[in-house]
mmCIF file of C-alpha atoms in Angstrom:
data_model
loop_
_atom_site.group_PDB
_atom_site.id
_atom_site.type_symbol
_atom_site.label_atom_id
_atom_site.label_comp_id
_atom_site.label_asym_id
_atom_site.label_seq_id
_atom_site.Cartn_x
_atom_site.Cartn_y
_atom_site.Cartn_z
ATOM 1 C CA MET A 1416 -2.852 21.504 -36.136
ATOM 2 C CA THR A 1417 -6.235 23.688 -35.364
ATOM 3 C CA ARG A 1418 -6.331 24.721 -31.971
ATOM 4 C CA ALA A 1419 -9.830 26.379 -29.926
ATOM 5 C CA ALA A 1420 -9.483 29.706 -29.043
ATOM 6 C CA ASN A 1421 -9.347 29.603 -25.560
ATOM 7 C CA MET A 1422 -6.265 27.369 -25.818
ATOM 8 C CA PRO A 1423 -3.295 28.576 -23.974
ATOM 9 C CA PRO A 1424 0.072 29.312 -26.546
ATOM 10 C CA PRO A 1425 2.061 25.614 -26.723
ATOM 11 C CA ILE A 1426 4.697 24.304 -24.380
ATOM 12 C CA GLU A 1427 7.955 24.612 -25.285
ATOM 13 C CA GLU A 1428 10.818 24.020 -22.581
ATOM 14 C CA GLU A 1429 14.132 23.647 -23.640
ATOM 15 C CA TRP A 1430 15.353 21.664 -20.189
ATOM 16 C CA PRO A 1431 15.240 18.745 -19.425
ATOM 17 C CA ALA A 1432 17.087 17.557 -22.908
ATOM 18 C CA ILE A 1433 16.526 13.965 -24.059
ATOM 19 C CA CYS A 1434 19.442 12.141 -25.213
ATOM 20 C CA LEU A 1435 19.474 9.084 -26.854
ATOM 21 C CA VAL A 1436 22.666 7.209 -27.024
ATOM 22 C CA ARG A 1437 23.379 4.996 -29.787
ATOM 23 C CA PRO A 1438 19.967 4.856 -30.849
ATOM 24 C CA GLN A 1439 19.156 2.118 -33.779
ATOM 25 C CA MET A 1440 15.911 2.696 -35.519
ATOM 26 C CA GLY A 1441 14.554 6.128 -36.958
ATOM 27 C CA GLU A 1442 11.197 5.088 -36.411
ATOM 28 C CA ASN A 1443 11.946 5.059 -32.152
ATOM 29 C CA ILE A 1444 13.576 8.712 -32.626
ATOM 30 C CA GLY A 1445 10.733 9.771 -34.391
ATOM 31 C CA ALA A 1446 8.134 8.365 -32.078
ATOM 32 C CA VAL A 1447 10.187 9.917 -29.150
ATOM 33 C CA ALA A 1448 10.557 13.140 -30.461
ATOM 34 C CA ARG A 1449 6.343 12.971 -30.687
ATOM 35 C CA ALA A 1450 6.483 12.170 -27.201
ATOM 36 C CA MET A 1451 8.195 14.810 -26.455
ATOM 37 C CA LEU A 1452 6.254 17.575 -27.700
ATOM 38 C CA ASN A 1453 3.141 15.828 -26.763
ATOM 39 C CA PHE A 1454 4.273 16.746 -23.104
ATOM 40 C CA GLY A 1455 6.279 20.245 -23.775
ATOM 41 C CA LEU A 1456 9.260 19.063 -24.434
ATOM 42 C CA THR A 1457 11.538 19.973 -27.245
ATOM 43 C CA SER A 1458 15.389 19.644 -26.822
ATOM 44 C CA LEU A 1459 17.008 16.022 -28.420
ATOM 45 C CA ARG A 1460 20.227 14.996 -28.669
ATOM 46 C CA LEU A 1461 21.486 12.081 -30.563
ATOM 47 C CA VAL A 1462 24.673 9.879 -29.720
ATOM 48 C CA ALA A 1463 26.236 8.302 -32.179
ATOM 49 C CA PRO A 1464 22.619 7.035 -34.259
ATOM 50 C CA ARG A 1465 23.051 3.823 -36.106
ATOM 51 C CA ASP A 1466 21.479 5.267 -39.472
ATOM 52 C CA ARG A 1467 22.170 8.666 -41.348
ATOM 53 C CA TRP A 1468 20.586 11.315 -40.073
ATOM 54 C CA PRO A 1469 18.399 13.101 -40.936
ATOM 55 C CA ASN A 1470 16.363 10.179 -41.134
ATOM 56 C CA PRO A 1471 13.165 9.880 -43.582
ATOM 57 C CA LYS A 1472 11.960 7.191 -40.940
ATOM 58 C CA ALA A 1473 11.964 9.396 -37.968
ATOM 59 C CA GLU A 1474 10.061 12.095 -39.742
ATOM 60 C CA VAL A 1475 7.353 10.039 -40.567
ATOM 61 C CA VAL A 1476 6.846 8.419 -37.362
ATOM 62 C CA ALA A 1477 7.396 11.917 -35.371
ATOM 63 C CA VAL A 1478 4.035 13.400 -37.302
ATOM 64 C CA GLY A 1479 4.551 17.002 -36.792
ATOM 65 C CA ALA A 1480 6.891 17.301 -34.311
ATOM 66 C CA ASP A 1481 8.998 18.647 -36.525
ATOM 67 C CA VAL A 1482 10.320 21.120 -34.356
ATOM 68 C CA VAL A 1483 11.926 18.651 -32.045
ATOM 69 C CA LEU A 1484 13.571 16.767 -35.132
ATOM 70 C CA LYS A 1485 15.083 19.848 -36.729
ATOM 71 C CA ASN A 1486 16.797 20.916 -33.741
ATOM 72 C CA ALA A 1487 17.770 17.906 -32.830
ATOM 73 C CA ARG A 1488 21.725 17.957 -31.860
ATOM 74 C CA VAL A 1489 23.682 15.112 -33.207
ATOM 75 C CA GLU A 1490 27.185 14.026 -31.048
ATOM 76 C CA TRP A 1491 29.744 11.002 -31.536
ATOM 77 C CA THR A 1492 30.659 10.846 -28.297
ATOM 78 C CA LEU A 1493 28.664 11.151 -24.890
ATOM 79 C CA GLU A 1494 30.988 13.358 -23.059
ATOM 80 C CA ASP A 1495 30.178 16.310 -25.915
ATOM 81 C CA ALA A 1496 26.406 15.148 -25.733
ATOM 82 C CA LEU A 1497 26.628 15.898 -21.551
ATOM 83 C CA ALA A 1498 29.019 18.404 -21.801
ATOM 84 C CA ASP A 1499 26.397 21.765 -20.804
ATOM 85 C CA ALA A 1500 24.896 19.501 -18.341
ATOM 86 C CA THR A 1501 24.660 19.967 -14.507
ATOM 87 C CA LEU A 1502 22.272 16.875 -13.931
ATOM 88 C CA VAL A 1503 22.353 14.007 -15.472
ATOM 89 C CA ILE A 1504 20.208 11.109 -15.255
ATOM 90 C CA ALA A 1505 20.349 7.273 -16.704
ATOM 91 C CA ALA A 1506 17.529 5.586 -17.450
ATOM 92 C CA SER A 1507 17.811 1.668 -16.631
ATOM 93 C CA ALA A 1508 15.697 -1.141 -15.571
ATOM 94 C CA ARG A 1509 18.897 -3.126 -15.127
ATOM 95 C CA PRO A 1510 20.846 -2.676 -11.514
ATOM 96 C CA ARG A 1511 24.616 -1.870 -12.380
ATOM 97 C CA GLY A 1512 26.007 -1.940 -8.928
ATOM 98 C CA LEU A 1513 26.612 1.705 -8.748
ATOM 99 C CA GLU A 1514 26.342 3.485 -5.580
ATOM 100 C CA LYS A 1515 23.238 5.992 -7.339
ATOM 101 C CA PRO A 1516 20.405 7.166 -6.097
ATOM 102 C CA VAL A 1517 17.302 5.444 -7.740
ATOM 103 C CA TRP A 1518 14.229 7.277 -8.361
ATOM 104 C CA GLY A 1519 10.918 6.462 -10.331
ATOM 105 C CA PRO A 1520 9.472 8.714 -12.767
ATOM 106 C CA ARG A 1521 7.605 11.053 -10.648
ATOM 107 C CA GLN A 1522 9.968 11.789 -8.315
ATOM 108 C CA THR A 1523 13.012 11.623 -11.224
ATOM 109 C CA ALA A 1524 10.514 14.694 -12.692
ATOM 110 C CA GLU A 1525 9.871 16.601 -9.288
ATOM 111 C CA ASN A 1526 13.906 17.027 -8.302
ATOM 112 C CA ILE A 1527 14.387 17.932 -12.166
ATOM 113 C CA ARG A 1528 11.895 20.328 -11.647
ATOM 114 C CA ALA A 1529 13.304 21.659 -8.497
ATOM 115 C CA ALA A 1530 16.750 21.368 -9.588
ATOM 116 C CA GLN A 1531 15.944 23.678 -12.522
ATOM 117 C CA ALA A 1532 14.282 26.229 -10.878
ATOM 118 C CA LYS A 1533 17.619 26.982 -9.148
ATOM 119 C CA GLY A 1534 18.791 27.191 -12.504
ATOM 120 C CA GLU A 1535 20.484 23.873 -13.546
ATOM 121 C CA ARG A 1536 20.562 21.679 -17.046
ATOM 122 C CA ALA A 1537 19.237 18.461 -16.756
ATOM 123 C CA ILE A 1538 19.332 15.625 -19.235
ATOM 124 C CA VAL A 1539 18.358 12.447 -19.008
ATOM 125 C CA MET A 1540 19.845 9.682 -21.077
ATOM 126 C CA PHE A 1541 18.072 6.680 -23.038
ATOM 127 C CA GLY A 1542 20.027 3.712 -24.158
ATOM 128 C CA PRO A 1543 19.880 1.188 -27.409
ATOM 129 C CA GLU A 1544 17.324 -0.506 -28.108
ATOM 130 C CA ALA A 1545 19.162 -3.564 -28.433
ATOM 131 C CA SER A 1546 20.765 -3.403 -24.539
ATOM 132 C CA GLY A 1547 20.353 -0.313 -23.000
ATOM 133 C CA MET A 1548 23.405 1.886 -21.944
ATOM 134 C CA GLU A 1549 26.789 0.649 -20.966
ATOM 135 C CA THR A 1550 27.648 0.534 -17.162
ATOM 136 C CA ASP A 1551 30.718 3.030 -17.949
ATOM 137 C CA GLU A 1552 27.913 5.548 -19.797
ATOM 138 C CA ILE A 1553 25.515 5.025 -17.011
ATOM 139 C CA ALA A 1554 28.551 5.975 -14.662
ATOM 140 C CA ARG A 1555 28.255 9.603 -16.004
ATOM 141 C CA ALA A 1556 24.776 9.862 -14.317
ATOM 142 C CA ASP A 1557 23.812 11.831 -11.067
ATOM 143 C CA ALA A 1558 21.256 9.654 -10.971
ATOM 144 C CA ILE A 1559 19.084 6.491 -12.450
ATOM 145 C CA LEU A 1560 15.636 6.538 -13.252
ATOM 146 C CA THR A 1561 14.169 3.413 -13.324
ATOM 147 C CA LEU A 1562 10.242 2.452 -14.495
ATOM 148 C CA PRO A 1563 7.448 0.461 -12.631
ATOM 149 C CA VAL A 1564 8.168 -2.313 -15.190
ATOM 150 C CA ASN A 1565 7.525 -6.017 -14.635
ATOM 151 C CA PRO A 1566 10.658 -7.923 -13.431
ATOM 152 C CA GLY A 1567 10.045 -10.654 -15.622
ATOM 153 C CA PHE A 1568 9.660 -8.813 -18.575
ATOM 154 C CA ALA A 1569 11.184 -5.412 -18.054
ATOM 155 C CA SER A 1570 12.473 -4.791 -21.783
ATOM 156 C CA LEU A 1571 10.486 -1.492 -22.551
ATOM 157 C CA ASN A 1572 10.360 0.322 -26.269
ATOM 158 C CA LEU A 1573 12.996 2.924 -26.517
ATOM 159 C CA ALA A 1574 10.181 5.667 -27.367
ATOM 160 C CA ASN A 1575 7.275 4.107 -24.789
ATOM 161 C CA ALA A 1576 10.319 4.426 -21.927
ATOM 162 C CA ALA A 1577 10.523 7.907 -22.878
ATOM 163 C CA SER A 1578 7.196 8.481 -23.350
ATOM 164 C CA VAL A 1579 6.826 7.438 -19.603
ATOM 165 C CA PHE A 1580 9.435 9.469 -18.386
ATOM 166 C CA CYS A 1581 7.890 12.998 -20.345
ATOM 167 C CA TYR A 1582 4.248 11.963 -19.002
ATOM 168 C CA ALA A 1583 5.580 12.078 -15.733
ATOM 169 C CA TYR A 1584 7.174 15.476 -16.228
ATOM 170 C CA ALA A 1585 4.475 17.260 -17.554
ATOM 171 C CA GLU A 1586 2.218 15.923 -14.567
ATOM 172 C CA ALA A 1587 4.756 17.274 -12.326
ATOM 173 C CA ARG A 1588 4.781 20.761 -14.145
ATOM 174 C CA GLN A 1589 0.500 20.073 -14.491
ATOM 175 C CA GLY A 1590 0.653 19.978 -10.576
ATOM 176 C CA THR A 1591 1.560 23.783 -9.908
ATOM 177 C CA ASP A 1592 0.734 25.141 -13.401
ATOM 178 C CA LEU A 1593 -2.745 23.747 -14.397
ATOM 179 C CA PRO A 1594 -3.769 24.658 -17.838
ATOM 180 C CA SER A 1595 -5.770 27.569 -18.157
ATOM 181 C CA TRP A 1596 -8.966 25.766 -19.752
ATOM 182 C CA PHE A 1597 -8.822 23.595 -16.921
ATOM 183 C CA GLN A 1598 -9.053 26.461 -14.360
ATOM 184 C CA PRO A 1599 -12.093 26.874 -12.501
ATOM 185 C CA PRO A 1600 -14.987 28.871 -14.099
ATOM 186 C CA ASP A 1601 -15.552 32.517 -14.061
ATOM 187 C CA SER A 1602 -18.654 32.306 -11.482
ATOM 188 C CA PRO A 1603 -18.542 32.282 -8.375
ATOM 189 C CA PRO A 1604 -19.917 29.716 -6.250
ATOM 190 C CA ALA A 1605 -23.810 29.574 -5.605
ATOM 191 C CA THR A 1606 -24.671 30.858 -2.250
ATOM 192 C CA GLN A 1607 -26.919 29.386 0.250
ATOM 193 C CA ALA A 1608 -29.980 31.767 -0.631
ATOM 194 C CA GLU A 1609 -29.304 31.009 -4.501
ATOM 195 C CA LEU A 1610 -29.769 27.463 -3.714
ATOM 196 C CA GLU A 1611 -32.386 27.305 -1.221
ATOM 197 C CA ALA A 1612 -34.180 29.546 -4.210
ATOM 198 C CA MET A 1613 -33.464 26.664 -6.605
ATOM 199 C CA PHE A 1614 -34.627 23.834 -4.505
ATOM 200 C CA ALA A 1615 -38.159 25.613 -3.834
ATOM 201 C CA HIS A 1616 -38.565 26.191 -7.530
ATOM 202 C CA LEU A 1617 -37.640 22.891 -7.903
ATOM 203 C CA GLU A 1618 -39.717 21.323 -5.522
ATOM 204 C CA GLN A 1619 -42.574 23.688 -6.229
ATOM 205 C CA GLU A 1620 -42.869 22.355 -9.575
ATOM 206 C CA LEU A 1621 -42.502 18.576 -8.766
ATOM 207 C CA GLU A 1622 -45.338 19.170 -6.311
ATOM 208 C CA HIS A 1623 -47.564 20.320 -9.428
ATOM 209 C CA GLY A 1624 -46.198 17.340 -11.301
ATOM 210 C CA ARG A 1625 -47.649 14.847 -8.806
ATOM 211 C CA PHE A 1626 -43.792 13.105 -8.043
ATOM 212 C CA PHE A 1627 -43.848 13.150 -4.702
ATOM 213 C CA HIS A 1628 -45.687 10.329 -3.918
ATOM 214 C CA PRO A 1629 -46.480 8.665 -1.909
ATOM 215 C CA MET A 1630 -46.674 11.843 0.191
ATOM 216 C CA ASP A 1631 -45.492 10.619 3.222
ATOM 217 C CA LYS A 1632 -41.946 9.901 1.485
ATOM 218 C CA ALA A 1633 -41.463 13.724 -0.033
ATOM 219 C CA PRO A 1634 -39.338 14.829 3.174
ATOM 220 C CA LEU A 1635 -37.269 12.330 2.332
ATOM 221 C CA MET A 1636 -37.201 12.364 -1.471
ATOM 222 C CA LYS A 1637 -36.854 16.184 -1.522
ATOM 223 C CA ARG A 1638 -33.492 15.573 1.065
ATOM 224 C CA ASN A 1639 -32.161 13.366 -1.773
ATOM 225 C CA LEU A 1640 -32.642 16.087 -4.342
ATOM 226 C CA ARG A 1641 -31.164 18.460 -2.454
ATOM 227 C CA ALA A 1642 -28.145 15.992 -1.312
ATOM 228 C CA LEU A 1643 -27.513 14.972 -5.460
ATOM 229 C CA PHE A 1644 -27.163 19.051 -6.277
ATOM 230 C CA LEU A 1645 -25.286 20.359 -3.208
ATOM 231 C CA ARG A 1646 -22.600 17.073 -4.054
ATOM 232 C CA ALA A 1647 -22.032 18.999 -7.312
ATOM 233 C CA ARG A 1648 -21.136 22.567 -5.510
ATOM 234 C CA LEU A 1649 -23.194 24.442 -7.953
ATOM 235 C CA SER A 1650 -21.550 28.007 -9.409
ATOM 236 C CA GLN A 1651 -24.278 31.049 -9.466
ATOM 237 C CA GLN A 1652 -24.349 30.767 -13.310
ATOM 238 C CA GLU A 1653 -24.903 27.161 -12.982
ATOM 239 C CA ALA A 1654 -27.492 27.489 -10.412
ATOM 240 C CA GLN A 1655 -29.375 30.284 -12.795
ATOM 241 C CA THR A 1656 -29.233 27.726 -15.704
ATOM 242 C CA MET A 1657 -30.861 24.872 -13.398
ATOM 243 C CA ARG A 1658 -33.390 27.233 -12.874
ATOM 244 C CA GLY A 1659 -34.269 28.268 -16.656
ATOM 245 C CA VAL A 1660 -34.548 24.665 -17.148
ATOM 246 C CA ILE A 1661 -37.220 23.816 -14.735
ATOM 247 C CA LYS A 1662 -38.832 26.827 -16.635
ATOM 248 C CA ALA A 1663 -38.526 25.590 -19.776
ATOM 249 C CA LEU A 1664 -39.659 21.941 -18.801
ATOM 250 C CA THR A 1665 -42.641 23.345 -17.188
ATOM 251 C CA ILE A 1666 -43.930 24.704 -20.152
ATOM 252 C CA GLY A 1667 -42.589 23.166 -22.849
ATOM 253 C CA ARG A 1668 -44.314 19.737 -21.764
ATOM 254 C CA GLY A 1669 -48.074 21.534 -21.539
ATOM 255 C CA GLY A 1670 -47.897 22.797 -17.976
ATOM 256 C CA ARG A 1671 -48.723 25.758 -17.026
ATOM 257 C CA LYS A 1672 -48.463 28.888 -19.180
ATOM 258 C CA LYS A 1673 -45.715 31.275 -18.807
ATOM 259 C CA ASP A 1674 -47.826 34.284 -17.164
ATOM 260 C CA ASP A 1675 -48.595 31.512 -14.377
ATOM 261 C CA LEU A 1676 -44.956 30.946 -13.439
#
């Protein structure tokens, strides 16, 4: 996959791991792997998958998330899959009568990030497509992750459920770690003097173009134009660009000659 030159290195976090308990369809496993890598997670664990592994159907649906599938860890008991975890979260849409904290996706993500900052290793478990995890399996968890689904239609596709968590986790990451290509521009904000010079230039050319009509409305029209640009919080570079735009439009439309500006 081609990446733009200003894009940072890929995000590939080992923790939290995603654990699929008794998954049934290779297509869903592949879709989970793809969602994980989309949001920077790479550790996938499978507990007693129904179909053989590796699974060609998973590879087709993963669409390039090879690093996740290739390194997927397959165990035949949940105990082995969770052995190295210090924090376990179980995804479930149904109340199980268990005395455990119940967190939404955003709270789960924030709590996991806080725990991992202190050196913990988190695993988030999702149950099989047909019925979800058994109560004894959920009992191993420290907390329950529940999604804000419609109570009248709470059954969510396995890959969709995992995608919601992965997105929430990436959103929590971005809250403190904004991607570099979205960082504020290098050019500092325009000063009042620079903005006033731009406004004077714009208003002068608009007067030459007879924009302010009727003249008694000119003060209001000028205030409205200034408000428009002030809301944009222009940088120095943007203010300079706007002055270049004004100049180019004046010359290019048969207005005053360059030497007259």
